[in-house]
Short mmCIF file of C-alpha atoms in Angstrom, two decimals:
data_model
loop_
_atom_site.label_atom_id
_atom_site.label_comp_id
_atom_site.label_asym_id
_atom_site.label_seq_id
_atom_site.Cartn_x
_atom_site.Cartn_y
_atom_site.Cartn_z
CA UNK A 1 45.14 -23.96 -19.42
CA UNK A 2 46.26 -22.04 -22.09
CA UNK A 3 43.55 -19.80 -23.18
CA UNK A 4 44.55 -16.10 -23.46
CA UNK A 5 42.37 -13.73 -22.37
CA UNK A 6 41.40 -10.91 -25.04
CA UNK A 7 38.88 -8.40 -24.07
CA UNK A 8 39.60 -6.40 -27.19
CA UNK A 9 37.03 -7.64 -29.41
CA UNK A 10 34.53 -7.40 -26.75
CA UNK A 11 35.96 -3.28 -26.49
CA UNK A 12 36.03 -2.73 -29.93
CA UNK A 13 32.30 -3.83 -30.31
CA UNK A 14 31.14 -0.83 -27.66
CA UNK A 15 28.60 0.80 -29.79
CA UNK A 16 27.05 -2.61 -30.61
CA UNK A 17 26.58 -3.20 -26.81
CA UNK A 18 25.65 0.39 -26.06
CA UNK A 19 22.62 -0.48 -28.43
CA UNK A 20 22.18 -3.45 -26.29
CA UNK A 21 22.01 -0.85 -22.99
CA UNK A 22 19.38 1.15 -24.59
CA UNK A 23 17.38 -1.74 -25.90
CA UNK A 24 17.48 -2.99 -22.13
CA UNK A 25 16.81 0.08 -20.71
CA UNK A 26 13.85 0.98 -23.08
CA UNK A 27 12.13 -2.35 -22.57
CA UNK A 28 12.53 -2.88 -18.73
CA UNK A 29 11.29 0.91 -18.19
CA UNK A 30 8.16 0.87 -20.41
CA UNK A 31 7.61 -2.30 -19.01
CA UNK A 32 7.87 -1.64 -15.25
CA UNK A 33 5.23 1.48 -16.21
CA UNK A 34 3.10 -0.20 -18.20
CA UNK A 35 3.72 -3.50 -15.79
CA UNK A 36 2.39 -1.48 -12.71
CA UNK A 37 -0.77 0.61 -14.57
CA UNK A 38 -2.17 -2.84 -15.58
CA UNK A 39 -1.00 -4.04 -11.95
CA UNK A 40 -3.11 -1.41 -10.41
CA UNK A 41 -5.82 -2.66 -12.40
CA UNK A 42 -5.48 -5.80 -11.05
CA UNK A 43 -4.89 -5.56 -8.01
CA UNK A 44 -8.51 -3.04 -7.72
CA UNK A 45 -10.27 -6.00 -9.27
CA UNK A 46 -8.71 -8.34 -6.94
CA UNK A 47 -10.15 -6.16 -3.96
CA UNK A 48 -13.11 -5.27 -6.00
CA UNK A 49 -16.55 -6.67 -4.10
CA UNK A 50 -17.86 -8.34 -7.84
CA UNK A 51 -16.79 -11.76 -7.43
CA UNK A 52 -16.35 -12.17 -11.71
CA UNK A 53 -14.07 -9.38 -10.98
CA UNK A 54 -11.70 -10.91 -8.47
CA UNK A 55 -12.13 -14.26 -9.96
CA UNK A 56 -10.56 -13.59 -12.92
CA UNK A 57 -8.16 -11.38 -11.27
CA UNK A 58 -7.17 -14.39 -9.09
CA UNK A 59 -6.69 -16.63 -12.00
CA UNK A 60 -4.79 -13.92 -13.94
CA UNK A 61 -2.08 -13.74 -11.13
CA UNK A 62 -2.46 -17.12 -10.41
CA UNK A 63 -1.16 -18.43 -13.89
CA UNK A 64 1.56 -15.66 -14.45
CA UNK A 65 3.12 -16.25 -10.97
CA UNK A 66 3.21 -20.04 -11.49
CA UNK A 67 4.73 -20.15 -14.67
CA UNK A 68 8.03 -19.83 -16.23
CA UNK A 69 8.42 -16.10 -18.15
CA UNK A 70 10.61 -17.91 -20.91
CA UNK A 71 7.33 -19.58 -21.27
CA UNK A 72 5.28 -16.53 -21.50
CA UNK A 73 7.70 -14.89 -24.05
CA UNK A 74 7.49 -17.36 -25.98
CA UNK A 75 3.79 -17.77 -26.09
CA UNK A 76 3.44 -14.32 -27.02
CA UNK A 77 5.55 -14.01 -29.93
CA UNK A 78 4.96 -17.81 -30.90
CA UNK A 79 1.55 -18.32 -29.87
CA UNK A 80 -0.31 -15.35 -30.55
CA UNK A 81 -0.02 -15.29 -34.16
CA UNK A 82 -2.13 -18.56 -34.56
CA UNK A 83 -4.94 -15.54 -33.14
CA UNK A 84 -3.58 -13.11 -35.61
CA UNK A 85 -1.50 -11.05 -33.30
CA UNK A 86 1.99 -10.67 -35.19
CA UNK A 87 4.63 -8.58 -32.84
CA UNK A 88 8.37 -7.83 -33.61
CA UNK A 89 9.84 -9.07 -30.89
CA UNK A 90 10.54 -5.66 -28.91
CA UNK A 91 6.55 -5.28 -29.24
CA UNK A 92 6.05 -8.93 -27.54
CA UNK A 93 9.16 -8.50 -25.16
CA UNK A 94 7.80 -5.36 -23.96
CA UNK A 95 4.22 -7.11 -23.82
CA UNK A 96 5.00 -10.26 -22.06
CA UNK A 97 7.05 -8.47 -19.55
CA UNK A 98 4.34 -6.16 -18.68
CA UNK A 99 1.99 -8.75 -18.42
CA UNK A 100 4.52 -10.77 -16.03
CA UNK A 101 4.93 -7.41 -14.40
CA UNK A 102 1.67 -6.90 -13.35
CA UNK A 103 0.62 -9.90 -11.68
CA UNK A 104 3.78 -9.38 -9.06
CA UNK A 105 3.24 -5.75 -9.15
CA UNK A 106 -0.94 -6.72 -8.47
CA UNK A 107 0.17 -8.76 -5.38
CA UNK A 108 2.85 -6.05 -3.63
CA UNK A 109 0.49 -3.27 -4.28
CA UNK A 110 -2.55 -5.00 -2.83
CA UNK A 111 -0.33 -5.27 0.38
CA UNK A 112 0.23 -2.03 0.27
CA UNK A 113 -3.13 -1.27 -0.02
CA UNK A 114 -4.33 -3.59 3.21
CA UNK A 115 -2.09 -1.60 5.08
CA UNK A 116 -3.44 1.90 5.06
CA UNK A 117 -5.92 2.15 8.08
CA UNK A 118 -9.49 2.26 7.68
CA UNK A 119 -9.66 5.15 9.60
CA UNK A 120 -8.10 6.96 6.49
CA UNK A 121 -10.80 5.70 3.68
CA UNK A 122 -13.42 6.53 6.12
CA UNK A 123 -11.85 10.25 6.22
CA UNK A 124 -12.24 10.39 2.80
CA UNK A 125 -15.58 8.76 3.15
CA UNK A 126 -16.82 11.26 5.71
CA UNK A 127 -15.62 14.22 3.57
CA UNK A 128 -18.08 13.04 0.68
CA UNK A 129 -15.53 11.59 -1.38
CA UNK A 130 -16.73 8.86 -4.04
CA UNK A 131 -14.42 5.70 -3.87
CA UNK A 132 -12.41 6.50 -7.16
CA UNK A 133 -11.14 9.62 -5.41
CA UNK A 134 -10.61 8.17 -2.31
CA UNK A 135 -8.42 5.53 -3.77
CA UNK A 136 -6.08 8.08 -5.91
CA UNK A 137 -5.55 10.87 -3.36
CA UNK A 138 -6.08 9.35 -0.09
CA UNK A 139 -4.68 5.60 -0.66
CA UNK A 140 -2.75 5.41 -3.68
CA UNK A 141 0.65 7.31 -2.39
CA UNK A 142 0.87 6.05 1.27
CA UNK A 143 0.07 2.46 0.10
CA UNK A 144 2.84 2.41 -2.54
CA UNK A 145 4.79 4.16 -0.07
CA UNK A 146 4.71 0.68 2.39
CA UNK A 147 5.45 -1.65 0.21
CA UNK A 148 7.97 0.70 -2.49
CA UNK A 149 11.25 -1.32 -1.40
CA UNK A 150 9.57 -4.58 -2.44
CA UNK A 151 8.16 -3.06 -5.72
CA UNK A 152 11.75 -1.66 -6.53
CA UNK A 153 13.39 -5.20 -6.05
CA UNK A 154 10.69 -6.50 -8.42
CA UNK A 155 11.53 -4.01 -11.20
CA UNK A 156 15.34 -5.09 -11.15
CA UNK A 157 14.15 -8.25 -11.41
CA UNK A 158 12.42 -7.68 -14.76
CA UNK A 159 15.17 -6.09 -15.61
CA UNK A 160 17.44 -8.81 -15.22
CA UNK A 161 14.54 -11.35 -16.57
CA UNK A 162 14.43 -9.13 -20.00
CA UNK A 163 18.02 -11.11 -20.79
CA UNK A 164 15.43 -13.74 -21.38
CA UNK A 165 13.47 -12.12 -24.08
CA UNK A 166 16.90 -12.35 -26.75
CA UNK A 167 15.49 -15.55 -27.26
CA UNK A 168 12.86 -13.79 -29.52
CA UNK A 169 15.53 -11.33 -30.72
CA UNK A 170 14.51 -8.23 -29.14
CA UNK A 171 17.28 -6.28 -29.59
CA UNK A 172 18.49 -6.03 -25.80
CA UNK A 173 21.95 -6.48 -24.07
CA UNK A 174 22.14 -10.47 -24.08
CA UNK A 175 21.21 -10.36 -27.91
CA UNK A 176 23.90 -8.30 -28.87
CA UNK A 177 25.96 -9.87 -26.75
CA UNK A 178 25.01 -13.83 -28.14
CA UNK A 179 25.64 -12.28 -31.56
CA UNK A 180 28.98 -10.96 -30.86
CA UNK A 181 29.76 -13.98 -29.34
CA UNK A 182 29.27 -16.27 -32.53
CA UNK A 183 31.31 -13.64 -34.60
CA UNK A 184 34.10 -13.73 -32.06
CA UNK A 185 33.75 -17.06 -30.04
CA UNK A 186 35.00 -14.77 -26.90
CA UNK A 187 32.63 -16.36 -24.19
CA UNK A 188 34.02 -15.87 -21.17
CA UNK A 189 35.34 -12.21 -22.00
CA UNK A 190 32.06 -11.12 -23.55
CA UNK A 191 29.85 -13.05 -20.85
CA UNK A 192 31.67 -11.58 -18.27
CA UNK A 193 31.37 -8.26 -19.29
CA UNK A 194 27.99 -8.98 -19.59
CA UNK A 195 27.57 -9.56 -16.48
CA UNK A 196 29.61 -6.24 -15.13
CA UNK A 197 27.03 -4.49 -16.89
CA UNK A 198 23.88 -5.92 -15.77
CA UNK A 199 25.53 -4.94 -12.61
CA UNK A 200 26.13 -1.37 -12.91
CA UNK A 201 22.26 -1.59 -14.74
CA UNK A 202 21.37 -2.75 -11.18
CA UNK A 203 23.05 -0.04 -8.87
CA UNK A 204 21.48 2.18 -11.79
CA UNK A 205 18.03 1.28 -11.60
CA UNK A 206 18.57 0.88 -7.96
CA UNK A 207 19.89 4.67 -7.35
CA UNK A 208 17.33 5.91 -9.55
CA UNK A 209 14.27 3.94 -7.87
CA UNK A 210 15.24 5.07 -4.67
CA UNK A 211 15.79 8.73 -6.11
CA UNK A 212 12.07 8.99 -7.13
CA UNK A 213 11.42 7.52 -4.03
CA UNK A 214 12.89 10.27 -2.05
CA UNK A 215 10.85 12.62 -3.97
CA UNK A 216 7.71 11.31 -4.24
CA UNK A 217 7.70 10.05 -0.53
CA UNK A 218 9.28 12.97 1.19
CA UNK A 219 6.62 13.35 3.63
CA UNK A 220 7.86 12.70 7.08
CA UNK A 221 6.23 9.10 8.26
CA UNK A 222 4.25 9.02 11.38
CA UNK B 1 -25.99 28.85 25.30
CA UNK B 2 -27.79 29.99 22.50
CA UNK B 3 -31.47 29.35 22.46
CA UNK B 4 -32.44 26.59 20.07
CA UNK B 5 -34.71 26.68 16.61
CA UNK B 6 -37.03 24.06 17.97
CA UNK B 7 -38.80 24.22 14.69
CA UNK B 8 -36.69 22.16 12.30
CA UNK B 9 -34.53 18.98 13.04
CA UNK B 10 -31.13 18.34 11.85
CA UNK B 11 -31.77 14.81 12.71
CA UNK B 12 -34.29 11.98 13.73
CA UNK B 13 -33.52 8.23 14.18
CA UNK B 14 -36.69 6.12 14.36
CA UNK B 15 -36.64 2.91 15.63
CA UNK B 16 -33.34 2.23 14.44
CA UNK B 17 -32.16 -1.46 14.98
CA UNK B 18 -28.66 -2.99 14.24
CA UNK B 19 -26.62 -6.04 14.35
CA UNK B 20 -23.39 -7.59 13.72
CA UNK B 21 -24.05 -10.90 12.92
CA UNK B 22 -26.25 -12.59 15.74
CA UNK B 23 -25.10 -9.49 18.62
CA UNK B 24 -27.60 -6.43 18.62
CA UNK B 25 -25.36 -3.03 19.10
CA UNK B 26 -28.04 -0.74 18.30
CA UNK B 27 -31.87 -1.26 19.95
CA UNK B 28 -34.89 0.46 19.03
CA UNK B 29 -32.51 3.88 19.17
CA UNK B 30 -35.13 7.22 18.68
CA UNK B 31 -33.13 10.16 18.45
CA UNK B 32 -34.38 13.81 17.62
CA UNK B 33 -31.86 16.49 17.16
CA UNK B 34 -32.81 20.12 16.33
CA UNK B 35 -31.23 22.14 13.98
CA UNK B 36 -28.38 23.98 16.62
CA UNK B 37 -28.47 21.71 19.04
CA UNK B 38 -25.54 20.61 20.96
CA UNK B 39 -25.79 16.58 22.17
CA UNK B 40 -23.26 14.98 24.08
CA UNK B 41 -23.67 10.97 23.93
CA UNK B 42 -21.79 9.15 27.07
CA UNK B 43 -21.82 6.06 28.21
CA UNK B 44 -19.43 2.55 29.01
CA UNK B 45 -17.06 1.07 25.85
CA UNK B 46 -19.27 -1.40 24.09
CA UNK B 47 -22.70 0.90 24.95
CA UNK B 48 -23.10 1.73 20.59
CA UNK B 49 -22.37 5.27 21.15
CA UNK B 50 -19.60 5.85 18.27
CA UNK B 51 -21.99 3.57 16.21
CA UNK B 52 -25.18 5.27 16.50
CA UNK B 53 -23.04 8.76 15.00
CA UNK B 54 -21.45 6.41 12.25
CA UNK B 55 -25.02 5.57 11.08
CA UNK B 56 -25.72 8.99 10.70
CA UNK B 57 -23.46 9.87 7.81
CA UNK B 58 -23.10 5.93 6.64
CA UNK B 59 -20.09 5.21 7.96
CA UNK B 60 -22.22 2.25 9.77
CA UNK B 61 -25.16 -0.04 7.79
CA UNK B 62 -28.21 -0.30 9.81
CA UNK B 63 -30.59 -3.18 9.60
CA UNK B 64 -33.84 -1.70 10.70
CA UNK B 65 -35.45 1.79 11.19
CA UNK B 66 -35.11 5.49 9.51
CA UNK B 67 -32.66 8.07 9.56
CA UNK B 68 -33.58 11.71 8.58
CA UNK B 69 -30.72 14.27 8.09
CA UNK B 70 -31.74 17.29 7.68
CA UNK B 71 -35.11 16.36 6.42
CA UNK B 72 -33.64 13.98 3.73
CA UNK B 73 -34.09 9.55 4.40
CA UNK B 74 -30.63 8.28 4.28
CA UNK B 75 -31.30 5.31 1.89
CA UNK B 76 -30.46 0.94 3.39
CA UNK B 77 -28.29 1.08 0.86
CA UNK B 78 -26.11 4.39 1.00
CA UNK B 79 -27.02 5.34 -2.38
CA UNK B 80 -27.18 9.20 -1.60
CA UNK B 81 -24.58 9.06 1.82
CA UNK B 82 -22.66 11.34 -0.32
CA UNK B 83 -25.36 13.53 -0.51
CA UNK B 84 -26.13 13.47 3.22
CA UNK B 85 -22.08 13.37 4.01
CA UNK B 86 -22.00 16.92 2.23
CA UNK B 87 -24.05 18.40 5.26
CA UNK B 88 -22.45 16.21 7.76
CA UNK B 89 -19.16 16.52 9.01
CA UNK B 90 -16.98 14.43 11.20
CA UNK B 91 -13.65 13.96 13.81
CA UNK B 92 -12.19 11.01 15.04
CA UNK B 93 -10.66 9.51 17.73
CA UNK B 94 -7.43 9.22 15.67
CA UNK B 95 -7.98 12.43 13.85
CA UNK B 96 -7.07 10.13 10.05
CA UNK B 97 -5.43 13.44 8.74
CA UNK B 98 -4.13 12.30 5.60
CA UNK B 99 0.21 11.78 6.15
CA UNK B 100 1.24 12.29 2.46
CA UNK B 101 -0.40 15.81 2.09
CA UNK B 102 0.28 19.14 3.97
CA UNK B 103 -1.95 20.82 6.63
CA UNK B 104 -3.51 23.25 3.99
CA UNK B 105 -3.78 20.31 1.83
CA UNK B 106 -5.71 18.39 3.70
CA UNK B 107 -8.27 21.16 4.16
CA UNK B 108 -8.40 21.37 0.31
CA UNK B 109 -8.14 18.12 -1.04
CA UNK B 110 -12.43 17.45 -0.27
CA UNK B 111 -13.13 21.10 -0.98
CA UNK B 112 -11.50 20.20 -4.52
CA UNK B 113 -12.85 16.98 -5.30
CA UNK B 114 -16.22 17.20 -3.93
CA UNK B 115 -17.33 20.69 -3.78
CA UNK B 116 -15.17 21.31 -7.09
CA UNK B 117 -14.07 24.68 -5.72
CA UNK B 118 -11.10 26.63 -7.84
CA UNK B 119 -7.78 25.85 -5.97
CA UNK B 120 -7.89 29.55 -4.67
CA UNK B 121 -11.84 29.46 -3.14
CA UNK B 122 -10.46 26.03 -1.54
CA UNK B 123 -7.06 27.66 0.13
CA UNK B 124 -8.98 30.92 1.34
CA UNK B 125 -11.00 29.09 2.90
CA UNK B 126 -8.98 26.30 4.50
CA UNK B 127 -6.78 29.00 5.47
CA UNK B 128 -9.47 30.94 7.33
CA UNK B 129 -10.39 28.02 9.22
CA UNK B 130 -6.82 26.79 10.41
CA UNK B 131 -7.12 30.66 11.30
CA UNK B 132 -9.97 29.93 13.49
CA UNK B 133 -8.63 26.76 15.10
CA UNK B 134 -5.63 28.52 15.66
CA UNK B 135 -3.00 26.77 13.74
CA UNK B 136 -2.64 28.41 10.55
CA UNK B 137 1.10 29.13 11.15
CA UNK B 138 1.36 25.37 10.74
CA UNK B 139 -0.13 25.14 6.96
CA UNK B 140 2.59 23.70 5.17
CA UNK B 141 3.44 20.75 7.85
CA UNK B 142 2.82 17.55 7.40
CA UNK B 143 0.26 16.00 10.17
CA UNK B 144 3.52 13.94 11.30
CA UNK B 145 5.16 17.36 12.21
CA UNK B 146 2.20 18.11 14.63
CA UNK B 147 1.29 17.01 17.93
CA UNK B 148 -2.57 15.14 18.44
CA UNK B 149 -4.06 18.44 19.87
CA UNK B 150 -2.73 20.38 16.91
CA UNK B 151 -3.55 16.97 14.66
CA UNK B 152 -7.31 17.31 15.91
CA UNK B 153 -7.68 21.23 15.54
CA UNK B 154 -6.31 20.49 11.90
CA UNK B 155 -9.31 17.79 11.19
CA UNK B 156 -11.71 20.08 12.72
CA UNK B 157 -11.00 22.62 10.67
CA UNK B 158 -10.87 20.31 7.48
CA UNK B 159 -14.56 18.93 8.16
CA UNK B 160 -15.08 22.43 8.38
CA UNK B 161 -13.95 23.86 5.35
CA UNK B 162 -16.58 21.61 3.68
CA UNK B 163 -19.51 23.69 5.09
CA UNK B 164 -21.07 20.96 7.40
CA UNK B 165 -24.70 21.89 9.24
CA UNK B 166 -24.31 19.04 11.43
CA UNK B 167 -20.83 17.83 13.33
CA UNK B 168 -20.67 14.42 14.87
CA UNK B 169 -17.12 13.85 17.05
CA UNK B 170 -16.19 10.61 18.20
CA UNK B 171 -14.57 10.46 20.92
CA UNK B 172 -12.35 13.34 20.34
CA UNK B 173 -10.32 14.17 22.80
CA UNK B 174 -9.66 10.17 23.74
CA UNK B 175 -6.09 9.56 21.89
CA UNK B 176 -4.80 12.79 23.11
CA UNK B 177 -2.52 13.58 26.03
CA UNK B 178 -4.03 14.80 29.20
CA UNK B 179 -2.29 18.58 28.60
CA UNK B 180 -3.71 18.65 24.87
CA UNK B 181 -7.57 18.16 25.47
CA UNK B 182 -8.10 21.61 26.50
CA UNK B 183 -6.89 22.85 23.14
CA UNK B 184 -9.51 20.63 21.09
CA UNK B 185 -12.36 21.53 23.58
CA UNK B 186 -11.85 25.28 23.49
CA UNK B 187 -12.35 24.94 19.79
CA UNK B 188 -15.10 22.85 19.67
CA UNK B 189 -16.91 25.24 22.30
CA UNK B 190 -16.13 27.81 20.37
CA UNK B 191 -17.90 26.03 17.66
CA UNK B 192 -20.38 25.02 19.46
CA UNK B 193 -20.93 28.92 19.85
CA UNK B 194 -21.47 29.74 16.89
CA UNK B 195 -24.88 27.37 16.97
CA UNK B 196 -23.66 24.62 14.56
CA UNK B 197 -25.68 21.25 15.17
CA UNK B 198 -23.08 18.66 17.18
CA UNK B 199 -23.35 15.39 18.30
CA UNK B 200 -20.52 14.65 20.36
CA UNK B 201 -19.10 11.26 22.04
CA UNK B 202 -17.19 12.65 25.08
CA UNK B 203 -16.37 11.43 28.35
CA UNK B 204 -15.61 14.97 29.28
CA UNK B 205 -18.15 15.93 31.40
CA UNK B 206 -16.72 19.93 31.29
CA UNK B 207 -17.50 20.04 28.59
CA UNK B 208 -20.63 18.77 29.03
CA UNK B 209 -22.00 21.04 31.19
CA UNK B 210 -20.47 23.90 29.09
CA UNK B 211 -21.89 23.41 25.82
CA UNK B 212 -24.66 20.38 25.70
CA UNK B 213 -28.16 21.17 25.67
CA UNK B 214 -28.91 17.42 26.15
CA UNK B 215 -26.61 14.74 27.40
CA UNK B 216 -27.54 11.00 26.40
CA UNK B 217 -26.54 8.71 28.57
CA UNK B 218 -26.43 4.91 26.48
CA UNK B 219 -25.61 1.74 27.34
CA UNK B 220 -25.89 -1.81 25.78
CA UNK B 221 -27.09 -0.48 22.61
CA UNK B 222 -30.05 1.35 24.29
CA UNK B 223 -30.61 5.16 25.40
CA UNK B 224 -30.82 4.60 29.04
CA UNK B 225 -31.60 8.43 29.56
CA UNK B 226 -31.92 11.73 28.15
CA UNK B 227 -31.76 14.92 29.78
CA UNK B 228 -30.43 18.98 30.06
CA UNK B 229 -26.97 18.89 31.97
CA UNK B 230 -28.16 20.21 35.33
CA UNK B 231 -30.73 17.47 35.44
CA UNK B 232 -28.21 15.11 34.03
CA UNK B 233 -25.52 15.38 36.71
CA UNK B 234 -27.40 16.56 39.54
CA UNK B 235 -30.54 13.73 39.47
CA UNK B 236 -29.96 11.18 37.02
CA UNK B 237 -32.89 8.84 37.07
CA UNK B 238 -32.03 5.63 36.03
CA UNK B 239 -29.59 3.52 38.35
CA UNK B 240 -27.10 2.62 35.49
CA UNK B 241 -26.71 5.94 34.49
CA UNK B 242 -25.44 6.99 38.58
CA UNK B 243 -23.61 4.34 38.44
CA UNK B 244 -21.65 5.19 35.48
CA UNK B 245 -21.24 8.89 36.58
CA UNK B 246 -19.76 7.71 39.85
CA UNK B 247 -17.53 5.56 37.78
CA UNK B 248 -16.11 8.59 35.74
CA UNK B 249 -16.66 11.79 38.07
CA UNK B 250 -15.50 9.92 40.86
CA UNK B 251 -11.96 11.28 40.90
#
């Protein structure tokens, strides 16, 4: 082997990958909030008692689960123009993640959901409280509660998924990082350092997840 | 015991009928209840007593028959049990205080919401009646932080704040420990004091005799009997109903 390791071009191009952080950062976050709104959406007409409702609710999560999200990138910055939806590809990045968000982020939070005892809905009930209320003040927070640790690992998930969406050059991490490497040809030093960062991205989403966590479920469990 | 307004009635169940699937819970049930009266339902697991109070606010479809409340048809469908639910307030067996919000918050979060009360009306007022149960020193806990007699006094007082004419309580001192019932019955005597209307599923028969003006004995979906405590206890008519006294007074 004689390859010599230089990490220097991959140092000196810092500001290029810092872009790449934000880019990743920006994308994953509006699409883990946008990912779990339309989630919640889905997962009410999932457990809604119209059966066109929870059909189509079925069939949404049904297709995104079982296919690939490469696919699903693609088809919405390939496909949808043919329907006359143009996006830069941030704007279908964002969108395709959010849509892949929300059928996992349907399922977990529909657990969540079947777990809070009847007992508490018929409170609510009993009190004179119309279902919409019922379901934001009296189910929402302890039902997101059970099943928050399995939402959080879905998040990093996307996050580390949105590598995928530099194949429609959204300017993320991995894009930056594929263009430095055909300007420097340093693959292993840039890919690794790639990888250190999705890392510390991780821990970081990770710490920060379990931060709001904290805060938003500090009530003392039963 | 104060004397009762024989004039108007809270409510009246005619002929009520219900199923689950192919198994009859409820049969031919005709219950009158006077504005103030105090009721105290008894009878064996399985004998449709927490069912016939769910009907009365919806909590429970029934199949067949009428239910007044306060002089207004509860609808098959439910289409004005929020209506009805306004004057009708309840407490469960397992209390279902809501974990995520605060004592005081629980009292408010209805008052809010349904009443649409300014967050200040809604606090007074959940504050004076975790006064009058007792526990307003406890306001800011969560219902995780209290025990189930202090849990109970807490839902009392948050079906309460909502104004009800009528109280239904389903078996509430059953998921409590032995030295925490008298806390929840004091209250609800006290309550039953001030001449609210109550319908109460108890096995308690203390309480009974302290506050009921009628105890309803049921069993197998029907009411077996229907009479004022002293008669009641001391010459129950029907055979199932001595039987099921010596089954519970026994020791």
């Amino acid at each position: 082997m004689n390859y010599t390791f230089d990490f220097s071009p991959v140092l000196a191009a810092w500001p290029t990958l810092l872009e790449g952080v934000i880019g990743t950062l920006r994308m994953s976050s509006l699409s883990m909030v946008f990912g779990l709104s339309l989630g919640i959406v889905f997962m009410l007409m999932r457990l809604s008692n119209q059966k066109v409702l929870r059909i189509i609710a079925i069939g949404y999560i049904e297709l995104i689960r079982n296919t690939p999200i490469l696919v699903q990138v693609f088809f919405v910055f390939f496909g949808m123009p043919a329907i006359g939806i143009r996006l830069s590809g941030e704007q279908a990045a964002i969108l395709a993640m959010t849509l892949n968000c929300a059928a996992y982020a349907a399922e977990i939070v529909r657990g969540g959901v079947q777990s809070i005892r009847p007992g508490q809905i018929e409170a609510g009930r009993a009190l004179g409280m119309h279902t919409a209320d019922i379901y934001r003040f009296i189910v929402f927070r302890p039902a997101i509660r059970a099943v928050y640790p399995a939402l959080c690992s879905q998040f990093i998930l996307m996050m580390l998924n949105s590598s995928l969406v530099s194949s429609v050059s959204a300017e993320e991490l991995t894009y930056f990082a594929q263009t430095l490497d055909s300007q420097t040809f340093r693959s292993f030093e840039i890919y690794l350092t790639l990888g250190v960062i999705y890392l510390v991205l991780s821990q970081f989403f990770s710490a920060a997840l379990s931060m709001i966590g904290r805060v938003y479920f500090s009530y003392p469990a039963k | 015991m104060s004397e009762i307004a024989k004039s108007e009635k809270a409510i009246d169940m005619i002929g009520v009928n219900k199923w689950y699937g192919s198994l009859q819970v409820l049969k031919g049930i005709n219950l009158n209840v006077a504005r103030g009266e105090h009721i105290v339902l008894c009878g064996p697991s399985g004998s449709g007593k927490s069912t016939l109070i769910r009907c009365i606010n919806h909590l429970e479809e029934i199949q067949e028959g009428t239910i007044f409340v306060n002089g207004t048809q509860l609808s098959q469908s439910g289409a004005n049990a929020d209506h009805i639910r306004r004057d009708v307030g309840m407490v469960f067996q397992q209390f279902n205080l809501f974990p995520h919000l605060t004592v005081l918050e629980n009292c408010m979060l209805a008052q809010r919401r349904v009443r649409k009360v300014s967050v200040a009306e809604a606090r007074e007022k959940a504050m004076r009646h975790l006064e009058r149960v007792h526990i307003a020193e406890q306001a800011l806990k969560y219902p995780a932080q209290l025990s189930g007699g202090q849990q109970q006094r807490v839902a009392i007082a948050r079906a309460l704040c909502m104004d009800p004419k009528i109280m239904l309580f389903d078996e509430p001192t059953s998921a409590l420990d032995p030295e925490m019932v008298k806390e929840v019955l004091d209250t609800m005597i006290s309550l039953a004091d001030d001449g609210i209307t109550m319908i109460c599923v108890t096995h308690e028969m203390g309480f009974a005799r302290a506050v009921a003006h009628r105890v309803i004995f049921m069993d197998r979906g029907e009411i077996i009997e229907s009479a004022e405590p002293a008669a009641f206890f001391g010459n129950p008519s029907h055979e199932r109903t001595r039987a099921f006294l010596s089954q519970i007074l026994d020791h």
